[in-house]
PDB file of C-alpha atoms and ligand atoms in Angstrom:
ATOM      1  CA  UNK A   1      51.414 -90.009 -75.611  1.00  0.00           C
ATOM      2  CA  UNK A   2      49.552 -89.024 -72.443  1.00  0.00           C
ATOM      3  CA  UNK A   3      50.474 -91.090 -69.431  1.00  0.00           C
ATOM      4  CA  UNK A   4      47.845 -92.547 -67.167  1.00  0.00           C
ATOM      5  CA  UNK A   5      48.208 -91.182 -63.631  1.00  0.00           C
ATOM      6  CA  UNK A   6      49.927 -93.369 -61.019  1.00  0.00           C
ATOM      7  CA  UNK A   7      46.766 -94.689 -59.457  1.00  0.00           C
ATOM      8  CA  UNK A   8      45.898 -98.001 -57.821  1.00  0.00           C
ATOM      9  CA  UNK A   9      42.194 -98.736 -57.667  1.00  0.00           C
ATOM     10  CA  UNK A  10      40.737-101.214 -55.170  1.00  0.00           C
ATOM     11  CA  UNK A  11      37.077-102.104 -55.545  1.00  0.00           C
ATOM     12  CA  UNK A  12      34.980-104.741 -53.859  1.00  0.00           C
ATOM     13  CA  UNK A  13      32.039-105.437 -51.554  1.00  0.00           C
ATOM     14  CA  UNK A  14      31.510-104.321 -47.967  1.00  0.00           C
ATOM     15  CA  UNK A  15      34.304-105.179 -45.527  1.00  0.00           C
ATOM     16  CA  UNK A  16      36.345-107.074 -48.112  1.00  0.00           C
ATOM     17  CA  UNK A  17      39.439-105.428 -46.623  1.00  0.00           C
ATOM     18  CA  UNK A  18      39.693-102.590 -49.163  1.00  0.00           C
ATOM     19  CA  UNK A  19      40.263 -99.843 -46.620  1.00  0.00           C
ATOM     20  CA  UNK A  20      42.846-101.668 -44.508  1.00  0.00           C
ATOM     21  CA  UNK A  21      44.764-102.913 -47.534  1.00  0.00           C
ATOM     22  CA  UNK A  22      44.428 -99.611 -49.403  1.00  0.00           C
ATOM     23  CA  UNK A  23      45.713 -97.570 -46.488  1.00  0.00           C
ATOM     24  CA  UNK A  24      48.721 -99.851 -45.902  1.00  0.00           C
ATOM     25  CA  UNK A  25      49.634 -99.982 -49.590  1.00  0.00           C
ATOM     26  CA  UNK A  26      49.401 -96.180 -49.783  1.00  0.00           C
ATOM     27  CA  UNK A  27      51.686 -95.826 -46.753  1.00  0.00           C
ATOM     28  CA  UNK A  28      54.254 -98.210 -48.183  1.00  0.00           C
ATOM     29  CA  UNK A  29      54.327 -96.361 -51.517  1.00  0.00           C
ATOM     30  CA  UNK A  30      54.041 -92.857 -50.068  1.00  0.00           C
ATOM     31  CA  UNK A  31      50.773 -92.385 -51.957  1.00  0.00           C
ATOM     32  CA  UNK A  32      47.650 -90.491 -50.934  1.00  0.00           C
ATOM     33  CA  UNK A  33      44.845 -92.764 -49.743  1.00  0.00           C
ATOM     34  CA  UNK A  34      41.246 -91.960 -50.675  1.00  0.00           C
ATOM     35  CA  UNK A  35      38.315 -93.976 -49.337  1.00  0.00           C
ATOM     36  CA  UNK A  36      35.442 -92.973 -51.606  1.00  0.00           C
ATOM     37  CA  UNK A  37      32.936 -94.887 -49.467  1.00  0.00           C
ATOM     38  CA  UNK A  38      33.482 -92.305 -46.733  1.00  0.00           C
ATOM     39  CA  UNK A  39      32.296 -89.617 -49.155  1.00  0.00           C
ATOM     40  CA  UNK A  40      28.993 -91.427 -49.867  1.00  0.00           C
ATOM     41  CA  UNK A  41      28.607 -92.041 -46.150  1.00  0.00           C
ATOM     42  CA  UNK A  42      29.118 -88.343 -45.358  1.00  0.00           C
ATOM     43  CA  UNK A  43      26.496 -87.302 -47.923  1.00  0.00           C
ATOM     44  CA  UNK A  44      24.136 -89.865 -46.370  1.00  0.00           C
ATOM     45  CA  UNK A  45      24.722 -88.405 -42.915  1.00  0.00           C
ATOM     46  CA  UNK A  46      24.103 -84.895 -44.257  1.00  0.00           C
ATOM     47  CA  UNK A  47      20.748 -86.023 -45.701  1.00  0.00           C
ATOM     48  CA  UNK A  48      19.753 -87.739 -42.440  1.00  0.00           C
ATOM     49  CA  UNK A  49      20.756 -84.693 -40.368  1.00  0.00           C
ATOM     50  CA  UNK A  50      18.537 -82.516 -42.577  1.00  0.00           C
ATOM     51  CA  UNK A  51      15.617 -84.952 -42.340  1.00  0.00           C
ATOM     52  CA  UNK A  52      15.675 -85.507 -46.115  1.00  0.00           C
ATOM     53  CA  UNK A  53      14.214 -88.746 -47.506  1.00  0.00           C
ATOM     54  CA  UNK A  54      17.237 -90.631 -48.841  1.00  0.00           C
ATOM     55  CA  UNK A  55      15.129 -91.911 -51.768  1.00  0.00           C
ATOM     56  CA  UNK A  56      14.500 -88.345 -52.937  1.00  0.00           C
ATOM     57  CA  UNK A  57      17.014 -88.168 -55.795  1.00  0.00           C
ATOM     58  CA  UNK A  58      16.664 -84.414 -56.384  1.00  0.00           C
ATOM     59  CA  UNK A  59      17.022 -83.397 -52.753  1.00  0.00           C
ATOM     60  CA  UNK A  60      19.887 -85.763 -52.003  1.00  0.00           C
ATOM     61  CA  UNK A  61      21.761 -84.826 -55.198  1.00  0.00           C
ATOM     62  CA  UNK A  62      21.393 -81.188 -54.256  1.00  0.00           C
ATOM     63  CA  UNK A  63      22.984 -81.913 -50.884  1.00  0.00           C
ATOM     64  CA  UNK A  64      25.823 -83.835 -52.573  1.00  0.00           C
ATOM     65  CA  UNK A  65      26.570 -80.835 -54.795  1.00  0.00           C
ATOM     66  CA  UNK A  66      26.650 -78.373 -51.915  1.00  0.00           C
ATOM     67  CA  UNK A  67      28.214 -80.048 -48.885  1.00  0.00           C
ATOM     68  CA  UNK A  68      31.903 -79.518 -48.229  1.00  0.00           C
ATOM     69  CA  UNK A  69      33.769 -82.782 -47.689  1.00  0.00           C
ATOM     70  CA  UNK A  70      37.342 -82.990 -46.485  1.00  0.00           C
ATOM     71  CA  UNK A  71      39.235 -86.208 -45.854  1.00  0.00           C
ATOM     72  CA  UNK A  72      42.548 -85.597 -44.201  1.00  0.00           C
ATOM     73  CA  UNK A  73      45.276 -87.155 -42.073  1.00  0.00           C
ATOM     74  CA  UNK A  74      44.283 -87.043 -38.373  1.00  0.00           C
ATOM     75  CA  UNK A  75      45.979 -84.466 -36.174  1.00  0.00           C
ATOM     76  CA  UNK A  76      47.715 -85.686 -32.999  1.00  0.00           C
ATOM     77  CA  UNK A  77      44.696 -84.710 -30.861  1.00  0.00           C
ATOM     78  CA  UNK A  78      42.362 -86.647 -33.142  1.00  0.00           C
ATOM     79  CA  UNK A  79      44.357 -89.888 -33.154  1.00  0.00           C
ATOM     80  CA  UNK A  80      41.947 -92.492 -31.741  1.00  0.00           C
ATOM     81  CA  UNK A  81      42.496 -95.405 -34.086  1.00  0.00           C
ATOM     82  CA  UNK A  82      40.939 -93.654 -37.070  1.00  0.00           C
ATOM     83  CA  UNK A  83      42.497 -94.081 -40.540  1.00  0.00           C
ATOM     84  CA  UNK A  84      41.693 -90.499 -41.517  1.00  0.00           C
ATOM     85  CA  UNK A  85      39.463 -87.660 -40.414  1.00  0.00           C
ATOM     86  CA  UNK A  86      36.259 -86.869 -42.295  1.00  0.00           C
ATOM     87  CA  UNK A  87      34.921 -83.329 -42.084  1.00  0.00           C
ATOM     88  CA  UNK A  88      31.401 -82.547 -43.233  1.00  0.00           C
ATOM     89  CA  UNK A  89      31.035 -78.768 -43.585  1.00  0.00           C
ATOM     90  CA  UNK A  90      33.885 -78.458 -41.109  1.00  0.00           C
ATOM     91  CA  UNK A  91      32.407 -80.835 -38.506  1.00  0.00           C
ATOM     92  CA  UNK A  92      34.275 -84.022 -37.535  1.00  0.00           C
ATOM     93  CA  UNK A  93      31.971 -86.911 -38.515  1.00  0.00           C
ATOM     94  CA  UNK A  94      34.631 -89.639 -38.757  1.00  0.00           C
ATOM     95  CA  UNK A  95      32.840 -92.099 -36.454  1.00  0.00           C
ATOM     96  CA  UNK A  96      29.287 -90.938 -37.047  1.00  0.00           C
ATOM     97  CA  UNK A  97      29.423 -92.033 -40.700  1.00  0.00           C
ATOM     98  CA  UNK A  98      30.009 -95.636 -39.508  1.00  0.00           C
ATOM     99  CA  UNK A  99      26.736 -95.782 -37.555  1.00  0.00           C
ATOM    100  CA  UNK A 100      24.188 -98.502 -38.471  1.00  0.00           C
ATOM    101  CA  UNK A 101      21.661 -95.877 -39.648  1.00  0.00           C
ATOM    102  CA  UNK A 102      24.195 -94.641 -42.210  1.00  0.00           C
ATOM    103  CA  UNK A 103      24.828 -98.277 -43.250  1.00  0.00           C
ATOM    104  CA  UNK A 104      21.093 -98.685 -43.811  1.00  0.00           C
ATOM    105  CA  UNK A 105      20.708 -95.624 -46.047  1.00  0.00           C
ATOM    106  CA  UNK A 106      24.029 -95.273 -47.864  1.00  0.00           C
ATOM    107  CA  UNK A 107      23.237 -97.608 -50.757  1.00  0.00           C
ATOM    108  CA  UNK A 108      20.084 -95.661 -51.624  1.00  0.00           C
ATOM    109  CA  UNK A 109      22.026 -92.394 -51.539  1.00  0.00           C
ATOM    110  CA  UNK A 110      24.888 -93.801 -53.636  1.00  0.00           C
ATOM    111  CA  UNK A 111      22.437 -95.073 -56.266  1.00  0.00           C
ATOM    112  CA  UNK A 112      21.330 -91.563 -57.322  1.00  0.00           C
ATOM    113  CA  UNK A 113      22.983 -90.416 -60.560  1.00  0.00           C
ATOM    114  CA  UNK A 114      23.248 -86.826 -59.327  1.00  0.00           C
ATOM    115  CA  UNK A 115      25.068 -87.901 -56.179  1.00  0.00           C
ATOM    116  CA  UNK A 116      27.521 -90.023 -58.161  1.00  0.00           C
ATOM    117  CA  UNK A 117      28.229 -87.204 -60.614  1.00  0.00           C
ATOM    118  CA  UNK A 118      29.149 -84.841 -57.797  1.00  0.00           C
ATOM    119  CA  UNK A 119      31.338 -87.400 -55.989  1.00  0.00           C
ATOM    120  CA  UNK A 120      33.047 -88.778 -59.105  1.00  0.00           C
ATOM    121  CA  UNK A 121      34.035 -85.266 -60.226  1.00  0.00           C
ATOM    122  CA  UNK A 122      35.817 -84.683 -56.896  1.00  0.00           C
ATOM    123  CA  UNK A 123      37.434 -88.129 -56.979  1.00  0.00           C
ATOM    124  CA  UNK A 124      38.731 -87.641 -60.514  1.00  0.00           C
ATOM    125  CA  UNK A 125      40.294 -84.305 -59.587  1.00  0.00           C
ATOM    126  CA  UNK A 126      42.231 -86.046 -56.827  1.00  0.00           C
ATOM    127  CA  UNK A 127      43.078 -89.038 -59.021  1.00  0.00           C
ATOM    128  CA  UNK A 128      44.489 -86.903 -61.822  1.00  0.00           C
ATOM    129  CA  UNK A 129      47.150 -85.609 -59.451  1.00  0.00           C
ATOM    130  CA  UNK A 130      48.535 -89.164 -59.303  1.00  0.00           C
ATOM    131  CA  UNK A 131      50.245 -91.161 -56.549  1.00  0.00           C
ATOM    132  CA  UNK A 132      46.872 -92.205 -55.137  1.00  0.00           C
ATOM    133  CA  UNK A 133      45.344 -95.424 -53.856  1.00  0.00           C
ATOM    134  CA  UNK A 134      41.590 -95.050 -54.303  1.00  0.00           C
ATOM    135  CA  UNK A 135      39.120 -97.559 -52.897  1.00  0.00           C
ATOM    136  CA  UNK A 136      35.404 -98.011 -53.576  1.00  0.00           C
ATOM    137  CA  UNK A 137      32.959 -99.844 -55.844  1.00  0.00           C
ATOM    138  CA  UNK A 138      33.340 -98.177 -59.258  1.00  0.00           C
ATOM    139  CA  UNK A 139      36.870 -96.786 -59.200  1.00  0.00           C
ATOM    140  CA  UNK A 140      38.311 -99.173 -61.789  1.00  0.00           C
ATOM    141  CA  UNK A 141      35.205 -99.098 -63.965  1.00  0.00           C
ATOM    142  CA  UNK A 142      34.103 -95.448 -63.891  1.00  0.00           C
ATOM    143  CA  UNK A 143      36.241 -93.095 -61.815  1.00  0.00           C
ATOM    144  CA  UNK A 144      39.767 -94.011 -62.977  1.00  0.00           C
ATOM    145  CA  UNK A 145      39.292 -96.477 -65.857  1.00  0.00           C
ATOM    146  CA  UNK A 146      42.837 -95.836 -67.152  1.00  0.00           C
ATOM    147  CA  UNK A 147      44.553 -96.687 -63.869  1.00  0.00           C
ATOM    148  CA  UNK A 148      47.563 -98.938 -64.471  1.00  0.00           C
ATOM    149  CA  UNK A 149      46.696-101.257 -61.563  1.00  0.00           C
ATOM    150  CA  UNK A 150      43.161-102.265 -60.681  1.00  0.00           C
ATOM    151  CA  UNK A 151      42.354-104.712 -57.935  1.00  0.00           C
ATOM    152  CA  UNK A 152      39.005-106.300 -57.144  1.00  0.00           C
ATOM    153  CA  UNK A 153      39.133-107.582 -53.592  1.00  0.00           C
ATOM    154  CA  UNK A 154      36.590-110.052 -52.302  1.00  0.00           C
ATOM    155  CA  UNK A 155      36.069-112.444 -49.401  1.00  0.00           C
ATOM    156  CA  UNK A 156      33.215-114.689 -48.325  1.00  0.00           C
ATOM    157  CA  UNK A 157      30.140-112.955 -46.922  1.00  0.00           C
ATOM    158  CA  UNK A 158      30.555-114.736 -43.596  1.00  0.00           C
ATOM    159  CA  UNK A 159      34.166-113.655 -43.221  1.00  0.00           C
ATOM    160  CA  UNK A 160      33.331-110.077 -44.120  1.00  0.00           C
ATOM    161  CA  UNK A 161      30.423-109.929 -41.664  1.00  0.00           C
ATOM    162  CA  UNK A 162      32.613-111.471 -38.985  1.00  0.00           C
ATOM    163  CA  UNK A 163      35.313-108.808 -39.520  1.00  0.00           C
ATOM    164  CA  UNK A 164      32.778-105.977 -39.306  1.00  0.00           C
ATOM    165  CA  UNK A 165      31.323-107.531 -36.166  1.00  0.00           C
ATOM    166  CA  UNK A 166      34.743-107.669 -34.496  1.00  0.00           C
ATOM    167  CA  UNK A 167      35.471-104.057 -35.494  1.00  0.00           C
ATOM    168  CA  UNK A 168      32.225-102.919 -33.886  1.00  0.00           C
ATOM    169  CA  UNK A 169      32.900-104.938 -30.735  1.00  0.00           C
ATOM    170  CA  UNK A 170      36.393-103.411 -30.518  1.00  0.00           C
ATOM    171  CA  UNK A 171      34.754 -99.969 -30.599  1.00  0.00           C
ATOM    172  CA  UNK A 172      32.566-101.028 -27.683  1.00  0.00           C
ATOM    173  CA  UNK A 173      29.372-101.360 -29.747  1.00  0.00           C
ATOM    174  CA  UNK A 174      26.919-104.176 -29.256  1.00  0.00           C
ATOM    175  CA  UNK A 175      25.198-105.587 -32.254  1.00  0.00           C
ATOM    176  CA  UNK A 176      23.608-108.731 -33.505  1.00  0.00           C
ATOM    177  CA  UNK A 177      25.803-110.765 -35.863  1.00  0.00           C
ATOM    178  CA  UNK A 178      22.868-112.236 -37.826  1.00  0.00           C
ATOM    179  CA  UNK A 179      21.381-108.781 -38.372  1.00  0.00           C
ATOM    180  CA  UNK A 180      24.733-107.420 -39.508  1.00  0.00           C
ATOM    181  CA  UNK A 181      25.142-110.319 -41.947  1.00  0.00           C
ATOM    182  CA  UNK A 182      21.657-109.790 -43.391  1.00  0.00           C
ATOM    183  CA  UNK A 183      22.206-106.021 -43.747  1.00  0.00           C
ATOM    184  CA  UNK A 184      25.530-106.588 -45.488  1.00  0.00           C
ATOM    185  CA  UNK A 185      24.030-109.109 -47.903  1.00  0.00           C
ATOM    186  CA  UNK A 186      21.284-106.619 -48.725  1.00  0.00           C
ATOM    187  CA  UNK A 187      23.725-103.723 -49.265  1.00  0.00           C
ATOM    188  CA  UNK A 188      25.949-105.802 -51.570  1.00  0.00           C
ATOM    189  CA  UNK A 189      22.936-106.901 -53.620  1.00  0.00           C
ATOM    190  CA  UNK A 190      21.734-103.303 -53.905  1.00  0.00           C
ATOM    191  CA  UNK A 191      25.185-101.959 -54.838  1.00  0.00           C
ATOM    192  CA  UNK A 192      25.669-104.684 -57.433  1.00  0.00           C
ATOM    193  CA  UNK A 193      22.341-104.230 -59.178  1.00  0.00           C
ATOM    194  CA  UNK A 194      21.796-100.453 -59.289  1.00  0.00           C
ATOM    195  CA  UNK A 195      21.510 -98.696 -62.674  1.00  0.00           C
ATOM    196  CA  UNK A 196      24.316 -96.155 -62.167  1.00  0.00           C
ATOM    197  CA  UNK A 197      27.829 -97.601 -61.917  1.00  0.00           C
ATOM    198  CA  UNK A 198      26.951-100.903 -60.246  1.00  0.00           C
ATOM    199  CA  UNK A 199      29.687-102.544 -58.220  1.00  0.00           C
ATOM    200  CA  UNK A 200      31.653-104.901 -60.445  1.00  0.00           C
ATOM    201  CA  UNK A 201      35.204-105.792 -61.337  1.00  0.00           C
ATOM    202  CA  UNK A 202      36.671-103.951 -64.326  1.00  0.00           C
ATOM    203  CA  UNK A 203      37.436-106.307 -67.214  1.00  0.00           C
ATOM    204  CA  UNK A 204      41.163-105.737 -66.651  1.00  0.00           C
ATOM    205  CA  UNK A 205      41.055-105.875 -62.847  1.00  0.00           C
ATOM    206  CA  UNK A 206      43.064-108.440 -60.940  1.00  0.00           C
ATOM    207  CA  UNK A 207      40.773-110.377 -58.660  1.00  0.00           C
ATOM    208  CA  UNK A 208      42.074-111.216 -55.211  1.00  0.00           C
ATOM    209  CA  UNK A 209      40.267-113.057 -52.474  1.00  0.00           C
ATOM    210  CA  UNK A 210      41.222-112.174 -48.930  1.00  0.00           C
ATOM    211  CA  UNK A 211      39.391-115.174 -47.441  1.00  0.00           C
ATOM    212  CA  UNK A 212      41.853-116.962 -45.187  1.00  0.00           C
ATOM    213  CA  UNK A 213      44.710-114.592 -46.039  1.00  0.00           C
ATOM    214  CA  UNK A 214      46.389-112.301 -43.554  1.00  0.00           C
ATOM    215  CA  UNK A 215      46.422-108.551 -44.143  1.00  0.00           C
ATOM    216  CA  UNK A 216      50.153-108.555 -44.830  1.00  0.00           C
ATOM    217  CA  UNK A 217      49.798-111.339 -47.404  1.00  0.00           C
ATOM    218  CA  UNK A 218      47.294-109.282 -49.380  1.00  0.00           C
ATOM    219  CA  UNK A 219      49.345-106.086 -49.001  1.00  0.00           C
ATOM    220  CA  UNK A 220      52.447-107.892 -50.267  1.00  0.00           C
ATOM    221  CA  UNK A 221      50.537-109.270 -53.257  1.00  0.00           C
ATOM    222  CA  UNK A 222      49.369-105.759 -54.192  1.00  0.00           C
ATOM    223  CA  UNK A 223      52.868-104.315 -53.723  1.00  0.00           C
ATOM    224  CA  UNK A 224      54.350-106.923 -56.078  1.00  0.00           C
ATOM    225  CA  UNK A 225      51.753-105.995 -58.686  1.00  0.00           C
ATOM    226  CA  UNK A 226      52.410-102.292 -58.103  1.00  0.00           C
ATOM    227  CA  UNK A 227      56.125-102.769 -58.707  1.00  0.00           C
ATOM    228  CA  UNK A 228      55.311-104.459 -62.018  1.00  0.00           C
ATOM    229  CA  UNK A 229      52.616-102.082 -63.201  1.00  0.00           C
ATOM    230  CA  UNK A 230      53.517 -98.618 -61.983  1.00  0.00           C
ATOM    231  CA  UNK A 231      56.321 -96.971 -63.787  1.00  0.00           C
ATOM    232  CA  UNK A 232      58.744 -95.452 -61.332  1.00  0.00           C
ATOM    233  CA  UNK A 233      59.021 -91.680 -61.747  1.00  0.00           C
ATOM    234  CA  UNK A 234      62.196 -90.647 -63.548  1.00  0.00           C
ATOM    235  CA  UNK A 235      64.425 -88.720 -61.188  1.00  0.00           C
ATOM    236  CA  UNK A 236      67.351 -86.398 -61.904  1.00  0.00           C
TER     237      UNK A 236
HETATM  238  O1  CDP B 301      33.334-100.029 -45.685  1.00  0.00           O
HETATM  239  P1  CDP B 301      32.211-100.687 -46.436  1.00  0.00           P
HETATM  240  O2  CDP B 301      32.761-101.664 -47.396  1.00  0.00           O
HETATM  241  O3  CDP B 301      31.138-101.184 -45.553  1.00  0.00           O
HETATM  242  O4  CDP B 301      31.475 -99.597 -47.301  1.00  0.00           O
HETATM  243  P2  CDP B 301      32.043 -98.267 -47.895  1.00  0.00           P
HETATM  244  O5  CDP B 301      33.205 -98.570 -48.789  1.00  0.00           O
HETATM  245  O6  CDP B 301      32.227 -97.272 -46.814  1.00  0.00           O
HETATM  246  O7  CDP B 301      30.842 -97.813 -48.850  1.00  0.00           O
HETATM  247  C1  CDP B 301      29.564 -97.515 -48.339  1.00  0.00           C
HETATM  248  C2  CDP B 301      28.573 -97.504 -49.483  1.00  0.00           C
HETATM  249  O8  CDP B 301      28.900 -96.423 -50.371  1.00  0.00           O
HETATM  250  C3  CDP B 301      28.541 -98.732 -50.365  1.00  0.00           C
HETATM  251  O9  CDP B 301      27.686 -99.731 -49.840  1.00  0.00           O
HETATM  252  C4  CDP B 301      28.036 -98.168 -51.681  1.00  0.00           C
HETATM  253  O10 CDP B 301      26.635 -98.055 -51.691  1.00  0.00           O
HETATM  254  C5  CDP B 301      28.606 -96.762 -51.703  1.00  0.00           C
HETATM  255  N1  CDP B 301      29.803 -96.603 -52.532  1.00  0.00           N
HETATM  256  C6  CDP B 301      29.646 -96.460 -53.889  1.00  0.00           C
HETATM  257  O11 CDP B 301      28.534 -96.541 -54.388  1.00  0.00           O
HETATM  258  N2  CDP B 301      30.720 -96.198 -54.688  1.00  0.00           N
HETATM  259  C7  CDP B 301      31.946 -96.114 -54.168  1.00  0.00           C
HETATM  260  N3  CDP B 301      32.961 -95.824 -54.983  1.00  0.00           N
HETATM  261  C8  CDP B 301      32.146 -96.295 -52.786  1.00  0.00           C
HETATM  262  C9  CDP B 301      31.058 -96.553 -51.983  1.00  0.00           C
END
């Protein structure tokens, strides 16, 4: 019998808490943490930097196949509150991929089948090595469908928009809350209705709502599930 790799998948809409929860759960378990959204964001930035129309499926897919993406633990010099460092062809784009213009274009980029193929292949290579917490939109449904623990994390739109607003303010950015809320609603609708791997909970995913819950409450809930679902490696 082949064993499914030790992978926890966390899917859900924008700012549902996937990244924060995923990172903390990975730290507690000593697992690798992979934020697949950062990969789609980096491809989006690459297309924008090259002046490519993000609706041009052929051109954007070609970029996705050829860019070099590295997500790694920040070095001491890089530590500025970031969860990880994102390198696009060797250049540090960790904060640039969070810019509003990337937010506006990323859903169109992520909807192209060619882009998804290139990203999913890389994600599956990492997932097969096991001991990974992978977060995104289609991880439980498409990327790692055999994962032993799949979470679908949600929260109300207002709470999610509020969190993103506070994050931006903490970074010293000024933005309009109503605009952010409208953009988030639009991105969720787009991600949930696209033809290729739309965002949805896997049939066997455990649905958690983080509305009104603290971060540590959600982390603890996932850790309890992990202890039940993930077989501990046999030692000795
Ligand atoms: O952090 P936030 O929830 O705002 O978004 P993200 O996880 O960084 O993802 C950005 C965008 O990438 C999403 O709106 C999706 O369009 C796309 N994405 C995807 O299609 N599949 C994934 N596995 C992850 C992200």
